[in-house]
Coordinates of C-alpha atoms in Angstrom, one line a residue:
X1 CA 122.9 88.5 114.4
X2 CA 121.8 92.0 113.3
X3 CA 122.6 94.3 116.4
X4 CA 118.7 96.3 116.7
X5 CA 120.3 99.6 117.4
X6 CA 118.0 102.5 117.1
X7 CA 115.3 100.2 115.3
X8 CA 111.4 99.2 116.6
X9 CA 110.7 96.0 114.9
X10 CA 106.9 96.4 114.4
X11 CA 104.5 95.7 112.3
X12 CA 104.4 99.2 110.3
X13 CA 107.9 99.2 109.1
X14 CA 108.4 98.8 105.5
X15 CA 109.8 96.1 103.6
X16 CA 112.6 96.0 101.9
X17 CA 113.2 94.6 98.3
X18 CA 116.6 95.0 96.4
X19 CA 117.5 94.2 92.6
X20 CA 120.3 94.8 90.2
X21 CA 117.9 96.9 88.4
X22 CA 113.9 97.6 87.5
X23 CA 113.8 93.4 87.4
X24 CA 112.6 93.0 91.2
X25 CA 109.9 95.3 90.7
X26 CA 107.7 92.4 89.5
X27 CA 108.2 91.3 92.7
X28 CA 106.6 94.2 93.7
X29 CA 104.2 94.1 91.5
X30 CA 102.7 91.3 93.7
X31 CA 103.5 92.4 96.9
X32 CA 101.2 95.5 96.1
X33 CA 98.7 92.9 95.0
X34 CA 99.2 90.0 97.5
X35 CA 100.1 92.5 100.3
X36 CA 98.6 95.7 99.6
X37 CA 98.8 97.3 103.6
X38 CA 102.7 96.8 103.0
X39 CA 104.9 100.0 103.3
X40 CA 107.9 99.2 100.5
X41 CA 111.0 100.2 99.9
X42 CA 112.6 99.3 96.7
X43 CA 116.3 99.7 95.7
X44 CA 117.3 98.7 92.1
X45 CA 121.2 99.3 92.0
X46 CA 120.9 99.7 87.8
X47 CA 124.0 101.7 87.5
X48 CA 126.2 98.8 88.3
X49 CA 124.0 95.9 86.0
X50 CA 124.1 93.8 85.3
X51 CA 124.8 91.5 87.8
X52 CA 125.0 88.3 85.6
X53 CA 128.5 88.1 84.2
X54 CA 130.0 89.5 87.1
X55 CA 131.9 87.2 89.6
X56 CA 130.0 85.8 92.2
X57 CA 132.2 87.6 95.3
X58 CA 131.5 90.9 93.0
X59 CA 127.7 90.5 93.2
X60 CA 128.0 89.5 97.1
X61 CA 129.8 92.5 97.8
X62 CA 127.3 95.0 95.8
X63 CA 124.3 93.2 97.2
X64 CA 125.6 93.9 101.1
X65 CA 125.8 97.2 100.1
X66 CA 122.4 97.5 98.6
X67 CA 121.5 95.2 102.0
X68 CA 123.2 97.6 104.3
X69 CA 121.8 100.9 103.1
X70 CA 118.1 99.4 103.4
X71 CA 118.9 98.7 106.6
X72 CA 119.6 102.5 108.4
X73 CA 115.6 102.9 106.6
X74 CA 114.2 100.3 109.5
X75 CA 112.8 97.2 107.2
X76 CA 111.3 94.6 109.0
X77 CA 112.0 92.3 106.4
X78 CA 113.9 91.7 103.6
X79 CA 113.2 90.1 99.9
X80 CA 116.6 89.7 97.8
X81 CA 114.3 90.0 94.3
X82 CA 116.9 89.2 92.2
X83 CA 118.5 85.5 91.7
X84 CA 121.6 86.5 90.4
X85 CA 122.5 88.3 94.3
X86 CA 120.1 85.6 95.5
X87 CA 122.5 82.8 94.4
X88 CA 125.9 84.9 95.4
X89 CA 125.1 86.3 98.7
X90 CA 121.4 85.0 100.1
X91 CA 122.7 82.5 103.2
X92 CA 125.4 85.4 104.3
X93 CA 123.0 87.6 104.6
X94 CA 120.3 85.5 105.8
X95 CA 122.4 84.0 108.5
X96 CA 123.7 87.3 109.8
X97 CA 120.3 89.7 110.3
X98 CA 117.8 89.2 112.8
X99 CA 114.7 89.9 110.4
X100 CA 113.4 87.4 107.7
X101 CA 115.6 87.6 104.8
X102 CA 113.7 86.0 102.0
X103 CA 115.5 85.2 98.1
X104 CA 113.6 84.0 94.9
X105 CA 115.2 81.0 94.2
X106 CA 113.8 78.3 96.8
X107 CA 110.0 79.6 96.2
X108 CA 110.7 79.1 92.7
X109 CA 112.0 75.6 92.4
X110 CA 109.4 74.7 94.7
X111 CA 106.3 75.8 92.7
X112 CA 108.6 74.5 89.4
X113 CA 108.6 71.3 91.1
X114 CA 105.1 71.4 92.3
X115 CA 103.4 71.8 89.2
X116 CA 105.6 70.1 86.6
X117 CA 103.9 66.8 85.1
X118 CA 106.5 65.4 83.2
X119 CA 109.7 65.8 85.3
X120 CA 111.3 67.9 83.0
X121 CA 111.6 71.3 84.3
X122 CA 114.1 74.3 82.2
X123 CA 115.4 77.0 83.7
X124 CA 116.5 80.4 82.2
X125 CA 118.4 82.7 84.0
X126 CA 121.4 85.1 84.1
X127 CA 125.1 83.4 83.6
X128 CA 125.7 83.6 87.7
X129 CA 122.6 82.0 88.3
X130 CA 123.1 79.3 86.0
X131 CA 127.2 79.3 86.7
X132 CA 126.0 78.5 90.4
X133 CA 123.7 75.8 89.8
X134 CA 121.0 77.1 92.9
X135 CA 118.2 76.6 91.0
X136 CA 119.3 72.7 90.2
X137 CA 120.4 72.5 93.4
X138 CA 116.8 73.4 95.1
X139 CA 115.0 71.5 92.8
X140 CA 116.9 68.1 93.3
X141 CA 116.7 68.9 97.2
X142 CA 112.8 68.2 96.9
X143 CA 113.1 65.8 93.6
X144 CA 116.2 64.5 93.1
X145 CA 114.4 62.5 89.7
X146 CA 113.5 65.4 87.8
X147 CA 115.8 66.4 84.8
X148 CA 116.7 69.9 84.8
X149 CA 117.7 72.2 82.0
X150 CA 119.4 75.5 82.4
X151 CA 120.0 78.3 79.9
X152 CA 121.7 80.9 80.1
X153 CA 120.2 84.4 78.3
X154 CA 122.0 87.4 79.0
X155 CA 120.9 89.2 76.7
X156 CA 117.2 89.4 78.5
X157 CA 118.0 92.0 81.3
X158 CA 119.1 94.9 78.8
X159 CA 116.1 94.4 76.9
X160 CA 114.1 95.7 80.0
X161 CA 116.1 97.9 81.5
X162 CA 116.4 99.8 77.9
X163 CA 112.7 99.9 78.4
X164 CA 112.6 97.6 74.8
X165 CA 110.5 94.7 76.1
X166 CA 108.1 95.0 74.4
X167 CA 109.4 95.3 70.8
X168 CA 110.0 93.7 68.0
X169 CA 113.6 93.2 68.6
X170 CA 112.7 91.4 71.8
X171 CA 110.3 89.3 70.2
X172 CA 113.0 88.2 68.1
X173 CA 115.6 87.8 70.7
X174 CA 113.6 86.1 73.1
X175 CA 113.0 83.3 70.0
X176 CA 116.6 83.0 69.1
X177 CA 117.5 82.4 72.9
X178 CA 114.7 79.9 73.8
X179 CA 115.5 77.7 70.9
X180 CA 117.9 75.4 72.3
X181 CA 115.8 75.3 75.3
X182 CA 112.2 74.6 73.1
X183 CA 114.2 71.5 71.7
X184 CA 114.4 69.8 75.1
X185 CA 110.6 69.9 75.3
X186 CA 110.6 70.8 79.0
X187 CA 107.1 70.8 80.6
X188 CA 107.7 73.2 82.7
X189 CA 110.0 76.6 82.7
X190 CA 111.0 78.9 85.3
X191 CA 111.6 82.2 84.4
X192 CA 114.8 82.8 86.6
X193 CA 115.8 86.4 86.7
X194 CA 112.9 88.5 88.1
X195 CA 113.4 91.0 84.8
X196 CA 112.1 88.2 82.9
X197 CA 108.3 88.1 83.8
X198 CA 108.5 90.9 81.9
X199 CA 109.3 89.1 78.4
X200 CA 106.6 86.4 79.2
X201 CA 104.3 87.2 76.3
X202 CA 107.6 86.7 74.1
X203 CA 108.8 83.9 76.6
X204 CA 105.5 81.9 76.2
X205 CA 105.4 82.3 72.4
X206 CA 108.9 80.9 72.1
X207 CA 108.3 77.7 74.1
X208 CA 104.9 76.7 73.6
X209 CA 101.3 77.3 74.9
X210 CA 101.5 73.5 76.5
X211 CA 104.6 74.7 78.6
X212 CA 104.2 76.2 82.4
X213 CA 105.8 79.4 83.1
X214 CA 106.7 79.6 86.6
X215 CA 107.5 83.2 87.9
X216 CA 109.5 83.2 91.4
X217 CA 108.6 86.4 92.4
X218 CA 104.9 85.5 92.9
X219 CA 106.0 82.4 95.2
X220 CA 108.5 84.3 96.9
X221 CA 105.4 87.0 97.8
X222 CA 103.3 84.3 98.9
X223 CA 106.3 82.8 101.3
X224 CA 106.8 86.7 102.1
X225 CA 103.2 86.9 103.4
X226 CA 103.8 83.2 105.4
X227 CA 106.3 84.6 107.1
X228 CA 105.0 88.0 108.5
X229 CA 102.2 86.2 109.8
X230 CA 103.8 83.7 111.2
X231 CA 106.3 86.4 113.0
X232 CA 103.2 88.9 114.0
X233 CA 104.6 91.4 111.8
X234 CA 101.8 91.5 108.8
X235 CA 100.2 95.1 108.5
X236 CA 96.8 94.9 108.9
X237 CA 96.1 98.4 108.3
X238 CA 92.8 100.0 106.8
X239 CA 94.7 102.0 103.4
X240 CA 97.5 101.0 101.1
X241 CA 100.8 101.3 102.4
X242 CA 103.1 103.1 101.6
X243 CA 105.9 102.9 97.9
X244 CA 109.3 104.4 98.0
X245 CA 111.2 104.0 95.1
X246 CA 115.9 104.4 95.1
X247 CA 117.6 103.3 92.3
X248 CA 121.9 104.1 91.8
X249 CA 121.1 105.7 88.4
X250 CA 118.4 108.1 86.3
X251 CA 115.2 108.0 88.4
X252 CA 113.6 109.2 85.1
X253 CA 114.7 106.3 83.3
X254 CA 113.1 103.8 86.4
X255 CA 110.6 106.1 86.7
X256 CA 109.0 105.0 83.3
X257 CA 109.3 101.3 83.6
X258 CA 108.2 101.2 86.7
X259 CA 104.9 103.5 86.5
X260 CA 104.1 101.3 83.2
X261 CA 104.5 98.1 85.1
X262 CA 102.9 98.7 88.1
X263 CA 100.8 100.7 87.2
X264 CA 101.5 103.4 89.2
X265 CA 101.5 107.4 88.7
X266 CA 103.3 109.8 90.3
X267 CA 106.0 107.3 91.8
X268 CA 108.1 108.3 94.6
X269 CA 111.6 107.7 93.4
X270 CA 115.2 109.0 94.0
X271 CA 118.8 108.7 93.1
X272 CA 121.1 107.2 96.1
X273 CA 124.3 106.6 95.9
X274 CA 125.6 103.1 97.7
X275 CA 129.4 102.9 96.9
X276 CA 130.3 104.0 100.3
X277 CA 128.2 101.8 102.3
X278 CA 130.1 98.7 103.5
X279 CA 130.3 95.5 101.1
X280 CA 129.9 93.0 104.3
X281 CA 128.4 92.6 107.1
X282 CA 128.2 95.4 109.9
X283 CA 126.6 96.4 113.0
X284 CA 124.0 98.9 112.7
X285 CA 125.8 101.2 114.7
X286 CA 128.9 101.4 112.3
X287 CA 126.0 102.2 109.5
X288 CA 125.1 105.5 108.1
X289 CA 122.0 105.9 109.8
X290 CA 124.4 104.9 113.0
X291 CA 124.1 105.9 116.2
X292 CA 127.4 107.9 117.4
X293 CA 128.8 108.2 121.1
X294 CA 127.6 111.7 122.7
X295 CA 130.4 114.0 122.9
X296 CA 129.6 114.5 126.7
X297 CA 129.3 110.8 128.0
X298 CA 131.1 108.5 125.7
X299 CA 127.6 106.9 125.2
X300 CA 124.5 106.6 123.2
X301 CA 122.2 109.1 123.6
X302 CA 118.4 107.7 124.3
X303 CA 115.3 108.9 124.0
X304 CA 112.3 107.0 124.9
X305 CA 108.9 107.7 123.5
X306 CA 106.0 108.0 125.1
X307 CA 103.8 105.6 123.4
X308 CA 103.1 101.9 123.1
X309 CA 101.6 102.6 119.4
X310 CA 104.3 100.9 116.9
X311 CA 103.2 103.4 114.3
X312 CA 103.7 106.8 116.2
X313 CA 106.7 104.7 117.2
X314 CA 108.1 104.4 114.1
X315 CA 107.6 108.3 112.9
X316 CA 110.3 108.9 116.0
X317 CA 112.8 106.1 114.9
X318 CA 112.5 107.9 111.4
X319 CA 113.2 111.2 112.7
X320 CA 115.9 110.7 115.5
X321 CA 117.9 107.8 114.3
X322 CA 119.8 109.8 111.1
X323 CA 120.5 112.5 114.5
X324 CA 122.3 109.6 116.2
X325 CA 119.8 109.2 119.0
X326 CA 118.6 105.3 120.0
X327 CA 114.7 105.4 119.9
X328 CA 113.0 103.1 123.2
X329 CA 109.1 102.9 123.5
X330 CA 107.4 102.3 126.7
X331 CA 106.7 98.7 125.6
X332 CA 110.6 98.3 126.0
X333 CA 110.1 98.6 130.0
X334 CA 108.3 96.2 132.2
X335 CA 106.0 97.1 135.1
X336 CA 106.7 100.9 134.1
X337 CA 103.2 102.4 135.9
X338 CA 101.0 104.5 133.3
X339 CA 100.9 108.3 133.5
X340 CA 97.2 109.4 133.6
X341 CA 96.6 112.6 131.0
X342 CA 94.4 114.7 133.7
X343 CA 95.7 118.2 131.9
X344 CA 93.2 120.5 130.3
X345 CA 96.1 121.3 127.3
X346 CA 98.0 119.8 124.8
X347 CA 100.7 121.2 126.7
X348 CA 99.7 120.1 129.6
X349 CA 99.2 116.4 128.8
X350 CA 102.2 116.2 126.9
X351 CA 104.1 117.6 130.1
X352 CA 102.8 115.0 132.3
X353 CA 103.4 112.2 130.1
X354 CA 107.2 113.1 129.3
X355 CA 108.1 114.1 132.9
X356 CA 106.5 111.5 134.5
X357 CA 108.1 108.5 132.6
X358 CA 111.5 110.8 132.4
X359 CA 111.2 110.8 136.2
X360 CA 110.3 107.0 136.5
X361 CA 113.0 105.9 133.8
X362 CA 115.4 108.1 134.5
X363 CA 116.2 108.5 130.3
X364 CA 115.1 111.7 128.4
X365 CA 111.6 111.0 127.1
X366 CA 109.1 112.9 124.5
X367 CA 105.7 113.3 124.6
X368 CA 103.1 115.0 122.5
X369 CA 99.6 115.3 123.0
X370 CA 97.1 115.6 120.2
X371 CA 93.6 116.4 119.2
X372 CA 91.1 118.1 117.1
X373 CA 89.8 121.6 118.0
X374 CA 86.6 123.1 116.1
X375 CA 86.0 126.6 117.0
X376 CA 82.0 126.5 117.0
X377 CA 82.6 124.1 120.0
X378 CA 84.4 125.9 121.5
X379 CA 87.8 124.1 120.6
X380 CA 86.2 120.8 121.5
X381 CA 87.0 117.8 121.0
X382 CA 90.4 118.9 121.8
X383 CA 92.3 116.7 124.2
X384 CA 89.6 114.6 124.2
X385 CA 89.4 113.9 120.8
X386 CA 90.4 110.6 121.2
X387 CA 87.7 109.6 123.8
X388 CA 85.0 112.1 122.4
X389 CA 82.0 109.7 122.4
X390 CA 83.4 107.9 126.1
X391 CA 85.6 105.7 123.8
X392 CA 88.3 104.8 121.4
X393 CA 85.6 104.7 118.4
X394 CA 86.0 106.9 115.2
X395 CA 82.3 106.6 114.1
X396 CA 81.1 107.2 117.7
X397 CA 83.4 110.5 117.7
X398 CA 82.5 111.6 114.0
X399 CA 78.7 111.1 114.8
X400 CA 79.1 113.0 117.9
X401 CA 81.2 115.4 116.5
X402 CA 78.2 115.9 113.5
X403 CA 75.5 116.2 115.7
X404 CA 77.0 118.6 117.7
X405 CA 77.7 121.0 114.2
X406 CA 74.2 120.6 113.3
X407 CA 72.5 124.0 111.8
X408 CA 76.3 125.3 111.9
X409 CA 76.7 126.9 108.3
X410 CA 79.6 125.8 106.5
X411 CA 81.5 129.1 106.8
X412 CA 81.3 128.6 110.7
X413 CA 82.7 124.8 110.7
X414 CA 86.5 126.0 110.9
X415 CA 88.5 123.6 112.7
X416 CA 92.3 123.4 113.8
X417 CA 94.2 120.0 114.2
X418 CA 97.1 120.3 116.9
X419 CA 100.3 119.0 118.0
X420 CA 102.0 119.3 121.5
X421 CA 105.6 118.2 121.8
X422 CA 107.3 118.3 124.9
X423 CA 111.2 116.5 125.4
X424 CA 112.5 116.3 128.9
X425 CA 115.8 115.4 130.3
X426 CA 116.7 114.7 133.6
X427 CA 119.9 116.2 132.5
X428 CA 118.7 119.2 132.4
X429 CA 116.3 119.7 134.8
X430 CA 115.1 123.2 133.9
X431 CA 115.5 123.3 130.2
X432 CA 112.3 121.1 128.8
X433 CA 111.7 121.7 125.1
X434 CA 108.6 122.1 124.1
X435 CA 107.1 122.5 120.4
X436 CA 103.5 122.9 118.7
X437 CA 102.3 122.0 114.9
X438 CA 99.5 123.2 113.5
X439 CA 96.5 123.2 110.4
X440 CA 94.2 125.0 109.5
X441 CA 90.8 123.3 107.8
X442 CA 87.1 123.2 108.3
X443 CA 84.7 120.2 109.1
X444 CA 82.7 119.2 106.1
X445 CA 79.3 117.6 106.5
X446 CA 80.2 114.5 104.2
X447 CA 83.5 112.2 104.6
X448 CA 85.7 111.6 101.8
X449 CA 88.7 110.1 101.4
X450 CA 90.3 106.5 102.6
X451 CA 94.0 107.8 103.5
X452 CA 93.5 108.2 106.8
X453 CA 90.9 107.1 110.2
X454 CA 89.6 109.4 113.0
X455 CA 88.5 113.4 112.3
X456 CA 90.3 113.1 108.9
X457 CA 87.6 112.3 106.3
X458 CA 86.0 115.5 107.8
X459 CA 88.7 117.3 108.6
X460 CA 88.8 119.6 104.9
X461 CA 92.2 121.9 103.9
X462 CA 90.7 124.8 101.9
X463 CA 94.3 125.4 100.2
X464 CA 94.6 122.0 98.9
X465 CA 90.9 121.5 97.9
X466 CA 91.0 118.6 99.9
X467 CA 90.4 116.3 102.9
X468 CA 93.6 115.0 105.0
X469 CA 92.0 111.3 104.0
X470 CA 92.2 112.4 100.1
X471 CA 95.8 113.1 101.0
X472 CA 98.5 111.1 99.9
X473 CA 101.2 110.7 102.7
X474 CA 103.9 112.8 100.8
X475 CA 101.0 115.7 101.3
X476 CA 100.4 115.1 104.5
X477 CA 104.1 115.3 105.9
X478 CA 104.2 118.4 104.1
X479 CA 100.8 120.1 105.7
X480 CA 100.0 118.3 108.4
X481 CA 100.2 119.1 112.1
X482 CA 102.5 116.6 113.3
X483 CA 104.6 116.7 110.6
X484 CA 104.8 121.0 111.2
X485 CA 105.9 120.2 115.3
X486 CA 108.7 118.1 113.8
X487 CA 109.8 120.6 111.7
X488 CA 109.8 122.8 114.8
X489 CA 111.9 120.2 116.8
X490 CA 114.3 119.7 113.8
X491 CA 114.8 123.1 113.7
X492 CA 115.8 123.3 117.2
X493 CA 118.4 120.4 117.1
X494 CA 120.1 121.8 114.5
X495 CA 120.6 125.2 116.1
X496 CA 121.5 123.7 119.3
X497 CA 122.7 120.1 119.1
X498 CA 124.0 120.1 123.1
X499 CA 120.7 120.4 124.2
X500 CA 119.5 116.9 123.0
X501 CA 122.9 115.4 124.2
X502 CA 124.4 115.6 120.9
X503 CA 128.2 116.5 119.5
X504 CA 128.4 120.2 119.0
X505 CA 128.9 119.3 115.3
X506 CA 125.5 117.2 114.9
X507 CA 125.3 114.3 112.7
X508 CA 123.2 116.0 109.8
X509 CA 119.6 113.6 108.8
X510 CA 120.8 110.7 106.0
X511 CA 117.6 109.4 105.2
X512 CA 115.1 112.2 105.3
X513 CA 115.8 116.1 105.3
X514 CA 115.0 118.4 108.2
X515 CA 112.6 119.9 106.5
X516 CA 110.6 117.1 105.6
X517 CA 110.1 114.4 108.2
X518 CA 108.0 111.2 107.7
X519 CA 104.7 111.1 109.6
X520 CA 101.7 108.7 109.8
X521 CA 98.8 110.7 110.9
X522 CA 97.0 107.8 110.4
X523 CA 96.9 107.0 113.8
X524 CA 94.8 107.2 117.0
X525 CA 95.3 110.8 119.1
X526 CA 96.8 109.1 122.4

């Protein structure tokens, strides 16, 4: 089993899909539409495809490697969208991690199965995938009667990742390809190589209107969303989750596909390199996102957080595990007594909170307090922002919040969001660290914007002509105020590693650079 390390399993971590190339994003393509509140991660390794003619231990070791580097970003789950790795490597790596690992090829015989009405069912797939026989396999494990034909068509996956699949060339190629497959009449097809949903105009010509086209990735979504809700891990937030892109060659190049067939603009997608991540299986710890042995004890370093919220949560696993510190959350301790927040500050809250759990715990804990300030009320809500109304309820704090700023002109309605964050050690006793983040904005009278809950729809930022709801989450890492008192924090750590418990010579962020860490602000001021 996959050793946790530094990771929260919760039900805000992204999920993790992983293809030879731009194929697996039609798999994506219906996780955005069958699970929108999903944050994905998506890794096409395109400068090795394709994985087809390559030997089955080839495509294993690539897709670990793929596997492993996903796994330092803190997926909650896993989807091998592409059947060539899903035939080569899917019960490894399915029988070694501790999250739901989730390939294309069962859901697809399944629904092949399910729907055909003539028991003659043809497949058409990369050489691996038909070399392995999976999908025949699967299907006779529910049917053992049904006649299956497999094709081979290799030719299918440069067509799309050439970005040529819609041409006339591929028109042509599809036709030559399906011939030999036409003449068996099947009554059902399944489209076996998740880059081929995107010939299925060509696909469906070539075979016959009468004939079913079954696409795996849809199934495999639909199993996808079984699972998470089975496990407690669905995302049942209120906006659209989050899309990061990584592919092992041009991000231009993916960049076009995949805006066109998802629809998409301005895509979030980088170059990664993989080739030094392990081909097998590894702990977590020997990963590069790993946790290494403090230069002072021999052991981890820990930090716990604060919190119970899984999202806020989450932002502190992103932040400290490329550092090499293991993130804990106060749901991690039993019977651990609750800290009131009786300060009048930020500053203050945020002091009680991490001295008073780092007393209890004896483990370094951070805290932060946050809140809205608007200066015609005389900084109020501020650490009440939270409870402004008497309770946890946005609309009872915005209408409060309104009524209050009535008859204040909209010059006067400036407003300051604020971050207090305060890590103490009971290592060192006297040396608490203690950071703020701040923006600047104005209350408007009128909410707009779905990116966000709380004060933001309100909450306006002259310089970006813009609400923090109307902000995608790439803008708000950059302006908001949590993500500035990270910045802060980083900025400490790397001048001073020792003070955190770290090697002089700190590990240096793998995932996400100093200067930018990921925040959600779309969560509740605690």
């Amino acid at each position: 089993m996959d050793s946790k390390g530094g990771k929260i399993m919760d039900a805000t971590a992204p999920i993790g899909f992983i293809d030879s190339g731009v194929g697996g994003l039609t798999v994506v393509r219906e996780a955005l539409r069958q699970l929108p509140h999903e944050n994905v991660l998506f890794l096409g390794d395109q400068a090795r495809l394709p994985y087809g003619p390559r030997p089955a231990a080839q495509v294993r070791a690539f897709t670990w490697q793929m596997v492993n580097y996903l796994r330092t970003q803190h997926i909650k789950a896993l989807v091998i969208a592409c059947n060539t790795a899903t035939a080569a490597a899917w019960h490894d790596i399915q029988s070694r991690l501790d999250i739901p690992v989730i390939g294309v090829i069962v859901p697809g015989a399944r629904a092949a199965v399910k729907v055909s009405t003539g028991g003659n069912i043809g497949v058409v797939a990369t050489e691996g995938t038909v070399a392995s026989g999976a999908y025949d396999d699967a299907i006779h494990q529910q049917n053992p009667a049904l006649t299956v034909s497999s094709l081979a068509a290799p030719k299918f996956v440069s067509l799309v990742e050439s970005n040529e699949y819609r041409s006339a060339l591929a028109k042509q190629v599809v036709a030559t390809t399906l011939a030999p497959l036409a003449a068996k009449h099947p009554d059902t097809v399944v489209m076996g190589c998740t880059h081929y949903p995107l010939l299925r105009p060509f696909i469906q010509a070539a075979l016959g209107d009468d004939v079913t086209l079954i696409d795996p990735g849809r199934e495999t979504v639909v199993e996808l969303g079984t699972v998470l809700d089975y496990l407690g891990l669905a995302n049942h937030a209120d906006h659209d989750g989050s899309r990061h892109f990584y592919t092992t060659a041009s991000p231009a190049m993916f960049k076009d596909i995949a805006s066109d067939w998802l629809g998409l603009d301005h895509l979030d997608v980088h170059h990664v390199d993989i080739e030094h991540e392990p081909d097998h299986f590894v702990a977590v710890a020997e990963l590069g996102a790993s946790i290494p042995q403090s230069a002072a004890t021999g052991h981890e370093q820990t930090v716990v957080v604060a919190s119970k919220n899984p999202g806020k949560v989450r932002e502190f696993v992103d932040f400290f595990g490329p550092r090499g510190i293991n993130v804990r959350s106060l749901a991690d301790f039993d019977d651990l007594p609750t800290v009131d927040e009786t300060g009048t500050t930020f500053l203050e809250n945020a002091r009680l909170k991490a001295r008073g759990y780092s007393e209890a715990l004896g483990l370094p804990v951070i805290a932060d307090d946050s809140g809205l300030m608007i200066d015609a009320l005389d900084g109020a809500p501020g650490v009440l922002s939270a409870r402004y109304a008497g309770d946890h309820n946005d609309a009872a704090n915005n209408a409060k919040m309104l009524a209050n700023l009535a008859g204040v002109p909209t010059a006067k309605r400036t407003a300051h969001f604020h971050t207090t964050l305060v890590w103490v050690d009971p290592a060192r006793p006297d040396d608490d660290v203690e950071v703020d983040g701040e923006v600047d904005g104005r209350i408007t009278v009128m909410p707009a914007g779905d990116n966000g809950f709380g004060y933001d729809p309100f909450f306006y930022i002259p310089e970006q002509g813009k609400t923090m709801a109307e902000m995608s989450p790439a803008e708000k890492n950059r302006y908001s105020h949590r993500g500035n008192a990270l910045r802060a924090l980083a900025a400490l750590m790397d001048a001073d590693p020792v003070r955190f418990g770290l090697p002089k010579q700190a590990q240096q962020p793998t995932t996400q650079p100093t200067t930018e860490p990921q925040v959600n602000e779309d969560l509740e001021e605690e």
